[in-house]
PDB file of C-alpha atoms and ligand atoms in Angstrom:
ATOM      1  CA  UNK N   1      97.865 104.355 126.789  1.00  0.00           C
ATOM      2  CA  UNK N   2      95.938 104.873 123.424  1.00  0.00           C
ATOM      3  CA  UNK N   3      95.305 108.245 122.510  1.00  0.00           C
ATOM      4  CA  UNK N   4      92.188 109.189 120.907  1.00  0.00           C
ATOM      5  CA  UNK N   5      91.199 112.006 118.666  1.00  0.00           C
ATOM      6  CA  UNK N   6      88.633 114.176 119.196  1.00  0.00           C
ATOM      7  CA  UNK N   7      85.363 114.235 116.578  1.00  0.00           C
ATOM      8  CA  UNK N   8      87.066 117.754 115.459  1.00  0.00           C
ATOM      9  CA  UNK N   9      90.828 116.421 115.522  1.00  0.00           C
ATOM     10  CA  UNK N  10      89.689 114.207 112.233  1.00  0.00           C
ATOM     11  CA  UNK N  11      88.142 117.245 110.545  1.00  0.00           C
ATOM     12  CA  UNK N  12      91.556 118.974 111.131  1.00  0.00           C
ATOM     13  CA  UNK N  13      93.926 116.088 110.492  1.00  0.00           C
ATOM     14  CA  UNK N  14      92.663 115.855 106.962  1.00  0.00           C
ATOM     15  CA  UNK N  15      93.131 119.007 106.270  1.00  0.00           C
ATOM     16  CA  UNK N  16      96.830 118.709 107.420  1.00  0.00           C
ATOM     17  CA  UNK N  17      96.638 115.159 105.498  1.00  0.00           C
ATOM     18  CA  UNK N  18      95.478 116.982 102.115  1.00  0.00           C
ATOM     19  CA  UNK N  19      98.186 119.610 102.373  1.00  0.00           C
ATOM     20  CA  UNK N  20     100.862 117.604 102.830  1.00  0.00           C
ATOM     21  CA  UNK N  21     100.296 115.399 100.280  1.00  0.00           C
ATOM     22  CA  UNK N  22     100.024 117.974  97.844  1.00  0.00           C
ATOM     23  CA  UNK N  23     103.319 119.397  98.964  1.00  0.00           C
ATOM     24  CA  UNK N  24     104.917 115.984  98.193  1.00  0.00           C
ATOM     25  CA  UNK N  25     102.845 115.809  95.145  1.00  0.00           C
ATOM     26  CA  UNK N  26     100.641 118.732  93.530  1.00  0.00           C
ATOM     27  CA  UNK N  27      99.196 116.349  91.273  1.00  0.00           C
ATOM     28  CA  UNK N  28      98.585 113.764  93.782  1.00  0.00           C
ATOM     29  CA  UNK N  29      94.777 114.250  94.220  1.00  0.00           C
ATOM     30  CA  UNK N  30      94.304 114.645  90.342  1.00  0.00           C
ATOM     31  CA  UNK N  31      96.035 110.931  89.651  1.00  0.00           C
ATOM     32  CA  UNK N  32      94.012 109.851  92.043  1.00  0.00           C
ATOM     33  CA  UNK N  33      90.573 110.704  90.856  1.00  0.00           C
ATOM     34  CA  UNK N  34      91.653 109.444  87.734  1.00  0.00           C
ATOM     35  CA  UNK N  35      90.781 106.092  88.653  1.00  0.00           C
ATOM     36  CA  UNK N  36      91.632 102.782  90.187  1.00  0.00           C
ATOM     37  CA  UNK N  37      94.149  99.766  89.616  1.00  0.00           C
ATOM     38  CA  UNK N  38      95.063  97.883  92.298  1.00  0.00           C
ATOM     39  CA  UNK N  39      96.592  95.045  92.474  1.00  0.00           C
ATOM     40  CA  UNK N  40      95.450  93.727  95.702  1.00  0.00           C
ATOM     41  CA  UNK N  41      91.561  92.754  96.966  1.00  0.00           C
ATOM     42  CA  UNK N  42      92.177  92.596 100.727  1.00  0.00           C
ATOM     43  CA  UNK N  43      89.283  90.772 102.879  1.00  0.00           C
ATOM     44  CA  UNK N  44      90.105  91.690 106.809  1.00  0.00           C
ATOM     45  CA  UNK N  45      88.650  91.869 109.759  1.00  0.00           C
ATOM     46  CA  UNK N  46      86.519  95.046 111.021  1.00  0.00           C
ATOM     47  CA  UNK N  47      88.566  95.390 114.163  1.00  0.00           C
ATOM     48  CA  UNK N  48      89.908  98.722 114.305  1.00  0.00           C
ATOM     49  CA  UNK N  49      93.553  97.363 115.059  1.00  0.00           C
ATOM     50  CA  UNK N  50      93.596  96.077 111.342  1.00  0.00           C
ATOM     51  CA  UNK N  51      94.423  99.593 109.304  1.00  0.00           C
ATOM     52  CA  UNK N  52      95.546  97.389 106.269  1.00  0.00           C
ATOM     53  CA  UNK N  53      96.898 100.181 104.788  1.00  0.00           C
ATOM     54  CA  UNK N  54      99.122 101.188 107.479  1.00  0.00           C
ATOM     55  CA  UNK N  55     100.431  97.955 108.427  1.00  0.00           C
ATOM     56  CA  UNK N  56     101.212  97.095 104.850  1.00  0.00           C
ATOM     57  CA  UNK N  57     102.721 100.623 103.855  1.00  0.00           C
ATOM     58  CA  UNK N  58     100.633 100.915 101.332  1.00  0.00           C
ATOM     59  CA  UNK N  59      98.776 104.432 100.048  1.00  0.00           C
ATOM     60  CA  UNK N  60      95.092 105.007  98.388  1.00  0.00           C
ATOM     61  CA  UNK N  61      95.039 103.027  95.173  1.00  0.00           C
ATOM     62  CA  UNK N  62      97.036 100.140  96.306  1.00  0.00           C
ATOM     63  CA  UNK N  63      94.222  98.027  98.088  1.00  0.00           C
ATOM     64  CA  UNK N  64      90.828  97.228  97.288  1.00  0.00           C
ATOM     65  CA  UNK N  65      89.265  96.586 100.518  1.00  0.00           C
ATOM     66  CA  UNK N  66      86.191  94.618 101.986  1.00  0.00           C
ATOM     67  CA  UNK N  67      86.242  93.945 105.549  1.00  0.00           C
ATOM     68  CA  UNK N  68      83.651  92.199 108.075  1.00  0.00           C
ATOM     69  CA  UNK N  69      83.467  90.880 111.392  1.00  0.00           C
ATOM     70  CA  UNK N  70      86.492  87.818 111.346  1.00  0.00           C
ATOM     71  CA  UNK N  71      86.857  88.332 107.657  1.00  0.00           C
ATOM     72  CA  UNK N  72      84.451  86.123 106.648  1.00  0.00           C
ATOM     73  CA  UNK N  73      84.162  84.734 103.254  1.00  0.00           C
ATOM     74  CA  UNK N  74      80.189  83.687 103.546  1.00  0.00           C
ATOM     75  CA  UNK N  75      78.989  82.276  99.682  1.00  0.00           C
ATOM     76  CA  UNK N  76      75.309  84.268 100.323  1.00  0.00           C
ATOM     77  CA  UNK N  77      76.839  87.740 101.027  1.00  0.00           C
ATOM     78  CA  UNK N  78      76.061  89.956  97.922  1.00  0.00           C
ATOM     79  CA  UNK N  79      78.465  92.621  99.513  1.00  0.00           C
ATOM     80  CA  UNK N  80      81.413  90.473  99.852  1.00  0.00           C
ATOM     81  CA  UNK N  81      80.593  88.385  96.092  1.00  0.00           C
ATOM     82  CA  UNK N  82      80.264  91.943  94.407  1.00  0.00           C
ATOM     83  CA  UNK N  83      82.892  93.248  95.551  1.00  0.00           C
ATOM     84  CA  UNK N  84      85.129  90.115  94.553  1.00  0.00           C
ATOM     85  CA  UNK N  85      83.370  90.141  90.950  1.00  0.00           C
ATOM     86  CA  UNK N  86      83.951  93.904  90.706  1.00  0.00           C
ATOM     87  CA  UNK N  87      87.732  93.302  91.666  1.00  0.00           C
ATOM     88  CA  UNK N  88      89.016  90.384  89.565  1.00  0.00           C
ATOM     89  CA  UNK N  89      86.697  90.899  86.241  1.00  0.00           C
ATOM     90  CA  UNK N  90      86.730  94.900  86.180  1.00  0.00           C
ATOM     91  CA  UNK N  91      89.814  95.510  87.935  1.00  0.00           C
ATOM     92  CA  UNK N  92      92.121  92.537  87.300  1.00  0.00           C
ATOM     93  CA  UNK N  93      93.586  91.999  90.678  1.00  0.00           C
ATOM     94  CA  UNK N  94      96.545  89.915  90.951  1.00  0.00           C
ATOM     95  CA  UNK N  95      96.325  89.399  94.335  1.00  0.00           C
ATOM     96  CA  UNK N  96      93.563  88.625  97.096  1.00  0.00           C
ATOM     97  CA  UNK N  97      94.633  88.528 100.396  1.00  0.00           C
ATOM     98  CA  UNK N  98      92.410  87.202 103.129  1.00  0.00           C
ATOM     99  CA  UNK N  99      93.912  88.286 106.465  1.00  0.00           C
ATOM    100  CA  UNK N 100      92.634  87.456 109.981  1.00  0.00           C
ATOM    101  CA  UNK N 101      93.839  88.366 113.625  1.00  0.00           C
ATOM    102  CA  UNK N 102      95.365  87.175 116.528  1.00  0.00           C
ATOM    103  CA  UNK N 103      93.146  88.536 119.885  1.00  0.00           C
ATOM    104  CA  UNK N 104      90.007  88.339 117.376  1.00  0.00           C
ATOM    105  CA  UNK N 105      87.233  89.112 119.508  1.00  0.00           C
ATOM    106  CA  UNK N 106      84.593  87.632 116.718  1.00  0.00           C
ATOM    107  CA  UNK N 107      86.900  84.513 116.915  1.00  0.00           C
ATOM    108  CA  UNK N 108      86.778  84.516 120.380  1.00  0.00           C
ATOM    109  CA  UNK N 109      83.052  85.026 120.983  1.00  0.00           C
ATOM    110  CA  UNK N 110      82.398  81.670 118.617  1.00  0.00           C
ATOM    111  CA  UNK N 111      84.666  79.596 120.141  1.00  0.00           C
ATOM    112  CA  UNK N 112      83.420  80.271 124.228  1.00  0.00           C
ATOM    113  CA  UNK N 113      79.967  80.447 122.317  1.00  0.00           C
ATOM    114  CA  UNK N 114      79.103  84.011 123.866  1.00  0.00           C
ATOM    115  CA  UNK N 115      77.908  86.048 120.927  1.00  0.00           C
ATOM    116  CA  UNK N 116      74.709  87.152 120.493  1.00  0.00           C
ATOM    117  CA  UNK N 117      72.328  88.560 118.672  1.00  0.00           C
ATOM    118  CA  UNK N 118      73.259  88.883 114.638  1.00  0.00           C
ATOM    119  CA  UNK N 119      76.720  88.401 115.321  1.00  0.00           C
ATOM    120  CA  UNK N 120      75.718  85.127 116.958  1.00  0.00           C
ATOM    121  CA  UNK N 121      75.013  84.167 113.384  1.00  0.00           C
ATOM    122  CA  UNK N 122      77.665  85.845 111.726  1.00  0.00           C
ATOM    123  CA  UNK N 123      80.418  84.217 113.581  1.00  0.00           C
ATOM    124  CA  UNK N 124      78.560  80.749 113.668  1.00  0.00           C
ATOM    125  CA  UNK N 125      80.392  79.113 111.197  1.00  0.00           C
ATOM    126  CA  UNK N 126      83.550  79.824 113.076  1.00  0.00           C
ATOM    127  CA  UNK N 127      81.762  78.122 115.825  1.00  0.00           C
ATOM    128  CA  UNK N 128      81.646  75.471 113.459  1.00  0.00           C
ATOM    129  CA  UNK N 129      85.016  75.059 112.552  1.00  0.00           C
ATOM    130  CA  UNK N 130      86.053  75.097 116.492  1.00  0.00           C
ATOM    131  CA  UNK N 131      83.932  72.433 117.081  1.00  0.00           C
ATOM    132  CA  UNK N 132      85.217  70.360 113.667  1.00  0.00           C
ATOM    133  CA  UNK N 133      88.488  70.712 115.140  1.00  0.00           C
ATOM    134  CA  UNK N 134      87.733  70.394 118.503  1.00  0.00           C
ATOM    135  CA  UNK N 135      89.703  67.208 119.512  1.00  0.00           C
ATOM    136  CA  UNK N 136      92.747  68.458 118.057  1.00  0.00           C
ATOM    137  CA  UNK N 137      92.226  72.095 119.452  1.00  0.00           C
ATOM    138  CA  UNK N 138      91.768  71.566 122.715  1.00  0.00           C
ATOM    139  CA  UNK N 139      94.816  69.871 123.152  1.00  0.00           C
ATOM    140  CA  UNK N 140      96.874  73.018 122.988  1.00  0.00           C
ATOM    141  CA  UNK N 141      96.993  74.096 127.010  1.00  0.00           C
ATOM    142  CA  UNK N 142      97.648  77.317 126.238  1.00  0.00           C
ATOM    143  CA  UNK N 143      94.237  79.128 126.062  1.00  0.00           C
ATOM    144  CA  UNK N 144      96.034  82.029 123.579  1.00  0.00           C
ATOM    145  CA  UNK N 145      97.190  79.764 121.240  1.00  0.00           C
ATOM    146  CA  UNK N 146      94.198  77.752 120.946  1.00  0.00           C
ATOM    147  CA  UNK N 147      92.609  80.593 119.988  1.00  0.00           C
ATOM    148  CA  UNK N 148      95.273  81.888 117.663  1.00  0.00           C
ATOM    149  CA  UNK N 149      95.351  78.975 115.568  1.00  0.00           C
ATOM    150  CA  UNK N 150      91.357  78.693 115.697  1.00  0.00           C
ATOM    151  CA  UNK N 151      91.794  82.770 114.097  1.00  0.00           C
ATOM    152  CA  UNK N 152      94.505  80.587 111.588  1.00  0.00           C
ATOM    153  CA  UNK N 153      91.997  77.641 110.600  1.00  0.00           C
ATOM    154  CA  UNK N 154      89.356  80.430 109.796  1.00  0.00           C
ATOM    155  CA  UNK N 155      91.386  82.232 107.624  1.00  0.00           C
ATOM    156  CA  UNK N 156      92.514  79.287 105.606  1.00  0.00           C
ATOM    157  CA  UNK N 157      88.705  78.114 105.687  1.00  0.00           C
ATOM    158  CA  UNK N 158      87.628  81.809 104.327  1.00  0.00           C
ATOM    159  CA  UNK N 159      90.679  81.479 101.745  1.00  0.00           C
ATOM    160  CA  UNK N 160      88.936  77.634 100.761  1.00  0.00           C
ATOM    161  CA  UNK N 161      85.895  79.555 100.393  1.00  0.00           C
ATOM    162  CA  UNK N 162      86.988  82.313  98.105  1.00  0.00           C
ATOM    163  CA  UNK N 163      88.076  79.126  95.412  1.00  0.00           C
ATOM    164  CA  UNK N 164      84.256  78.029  95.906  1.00  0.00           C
ATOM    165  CA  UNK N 165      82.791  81.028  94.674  1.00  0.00           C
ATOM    166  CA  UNK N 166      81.531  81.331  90.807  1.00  0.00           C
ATOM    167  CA  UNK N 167      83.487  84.677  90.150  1.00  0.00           C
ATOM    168  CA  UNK N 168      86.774  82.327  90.606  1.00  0.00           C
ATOM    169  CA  UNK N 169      85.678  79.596  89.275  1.00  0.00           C
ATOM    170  CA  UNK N 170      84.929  81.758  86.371  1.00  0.00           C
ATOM    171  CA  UNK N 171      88.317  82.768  86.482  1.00  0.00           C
ATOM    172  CA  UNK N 172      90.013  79.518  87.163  1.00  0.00           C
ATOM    173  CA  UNK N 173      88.533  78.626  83.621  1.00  0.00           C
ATOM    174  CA  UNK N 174      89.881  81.427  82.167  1.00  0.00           C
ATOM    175  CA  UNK N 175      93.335  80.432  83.053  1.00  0.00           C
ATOM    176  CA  UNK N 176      93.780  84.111  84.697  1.00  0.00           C
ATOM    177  CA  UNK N 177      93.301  84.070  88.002  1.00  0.00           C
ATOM    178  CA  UNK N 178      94.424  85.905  90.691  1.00  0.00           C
ATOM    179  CA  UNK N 179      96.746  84.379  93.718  1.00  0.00           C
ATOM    180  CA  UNK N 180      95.164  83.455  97.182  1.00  0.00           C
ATOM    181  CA  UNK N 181      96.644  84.467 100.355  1.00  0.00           C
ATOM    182  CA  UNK N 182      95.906  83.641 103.571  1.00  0.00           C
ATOM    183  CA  UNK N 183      97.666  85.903 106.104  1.00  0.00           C
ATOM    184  CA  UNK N 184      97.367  86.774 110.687  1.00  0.00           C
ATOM    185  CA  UNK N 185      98.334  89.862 111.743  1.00  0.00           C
ATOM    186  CA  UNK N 186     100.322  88.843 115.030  1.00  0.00           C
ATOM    187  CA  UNK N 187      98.950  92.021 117.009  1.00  0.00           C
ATOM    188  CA  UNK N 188     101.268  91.733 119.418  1.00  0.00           C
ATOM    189  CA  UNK N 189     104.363  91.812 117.398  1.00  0.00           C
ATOM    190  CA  UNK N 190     102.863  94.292 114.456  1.00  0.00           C
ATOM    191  CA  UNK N 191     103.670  91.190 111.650  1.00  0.00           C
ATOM    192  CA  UNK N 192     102.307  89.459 109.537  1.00  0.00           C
ATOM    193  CA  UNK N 193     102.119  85.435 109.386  1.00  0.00           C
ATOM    194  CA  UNK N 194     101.674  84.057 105.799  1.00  0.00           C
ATOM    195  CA  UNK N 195      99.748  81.334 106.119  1.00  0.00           C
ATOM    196  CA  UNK N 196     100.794  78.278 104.575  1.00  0.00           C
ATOM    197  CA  UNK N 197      97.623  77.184 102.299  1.00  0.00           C
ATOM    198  CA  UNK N 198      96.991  73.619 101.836  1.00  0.00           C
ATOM    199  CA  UNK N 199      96.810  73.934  97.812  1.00  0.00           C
ATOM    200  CA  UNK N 200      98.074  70.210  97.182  1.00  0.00           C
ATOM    201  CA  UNK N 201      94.992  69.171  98.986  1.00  0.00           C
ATOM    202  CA  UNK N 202      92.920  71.197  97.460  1.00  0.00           C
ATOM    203  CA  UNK N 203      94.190  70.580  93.526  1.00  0.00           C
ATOM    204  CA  UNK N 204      93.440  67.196  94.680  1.00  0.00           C
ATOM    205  CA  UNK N 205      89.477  68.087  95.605  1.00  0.00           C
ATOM    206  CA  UNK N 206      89.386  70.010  92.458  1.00  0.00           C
ATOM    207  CA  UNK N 207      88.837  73.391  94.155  1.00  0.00           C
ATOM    208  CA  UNK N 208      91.506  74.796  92.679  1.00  0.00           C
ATOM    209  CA  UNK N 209      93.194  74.056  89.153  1.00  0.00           C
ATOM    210  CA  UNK N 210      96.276  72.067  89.061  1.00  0.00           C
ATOM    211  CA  UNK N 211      98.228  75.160  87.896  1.00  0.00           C
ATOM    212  CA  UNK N 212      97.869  77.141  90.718  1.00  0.00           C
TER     213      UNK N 212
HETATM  214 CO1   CO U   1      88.804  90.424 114.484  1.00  0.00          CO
END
């Protein structure tokens, strides 16, 4: 059974947090507030199963982070486009790392075509994609796995649309660019799948430069 914390139990924990760190480290908090360099942007999905940090290892500092319902890479969102201009032309990431879900519900809800509301719209392109791939889709009989590789095909579509934006085009002309990943996090099994990305295909639609 999942445990939860109490409103008060957070409170406490970072106190406990804090302490400990500076035990490790007494000049832990002071390196920290002296700024930022990391070398990953990570775009993930809001789903509180997804602590990046904690399923990568990683600590404050390591990942810049911008997450949404099905980490969705949408060309009109000013949040998501200044935070990717902010991280590869101020902070020179070398990495961005789109990572989806397996047992997305936001995946889930546009391909039975239940959402509502704003999320209705939100998740509508993944709609979208379902029913572009619909033929071949629906050929897997396994309900679980047609929706795992439908949470796949969205994050290689969200890692198609992070080449389409200006900020990397911007820096594909620059010749310094930072790598694209697309990544699942298997919930099930706690790992990571690193998505294959069709980048032969895509040199050849001029989406991304040739020395990717
Ligand atoms: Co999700």
């Amino acid at each position: 059974m999942m445990h939860y914390h109490s409103y008060e139990d957070l409170i406490k924990n970072n106190l406990t947090w804090a302490e400990e760190k500076l035990q490790q480290d007494p000049g832990y908090f002071q390196q920290l507030a002296a700024g930022q360099k990391p070398p990953f942007l990570f775009i993930g999905c809001s789903d509180s199963r997804m602590p990046l940090n904690s399923f990568t290892k990683t600590e404050p500092g390591e990942l810049f982070i911008h997450r949404n319902v099905a980490n969705q890479v949408s060309l009109t969102d000013m949040n998501l486009l200044a935070v990717l201009e902010y991280a590869v032309e101020a902070l020179g990431v070398q990495h961005i790392v789109i990572c989806g879900h397996y047992c997305c519900g936001g995946v889930e809800a546009a391909y039975r075509g239940t959402a509502t509301g704003v999320v209705e719209s939100w998740v509508n392109p993944i709609r979208e994609l379902y029913l572009q791939n619909k033929q071949e889709l629906d050929q897997i009989p396994n309900e679980t796995e047609r929706l795992n590789r439908l949470a796949e095909y969205n994050v290689l579509a969200q890692v198609r649309n992070i080449c389409k934006t200006s900020v990397m085009h911007r820096a594909f002309k620059s010749g310094k660019y930072p790598k694209v990943h697309g990544w699942v996090l298997d919930i099930k099994s706690g790992h990571i799948i690193d998505l294959p990305l069709p980048l032969q295909e895509w040199k050849e639609l001029g989406l991304v430069p040739t020395t990717i």
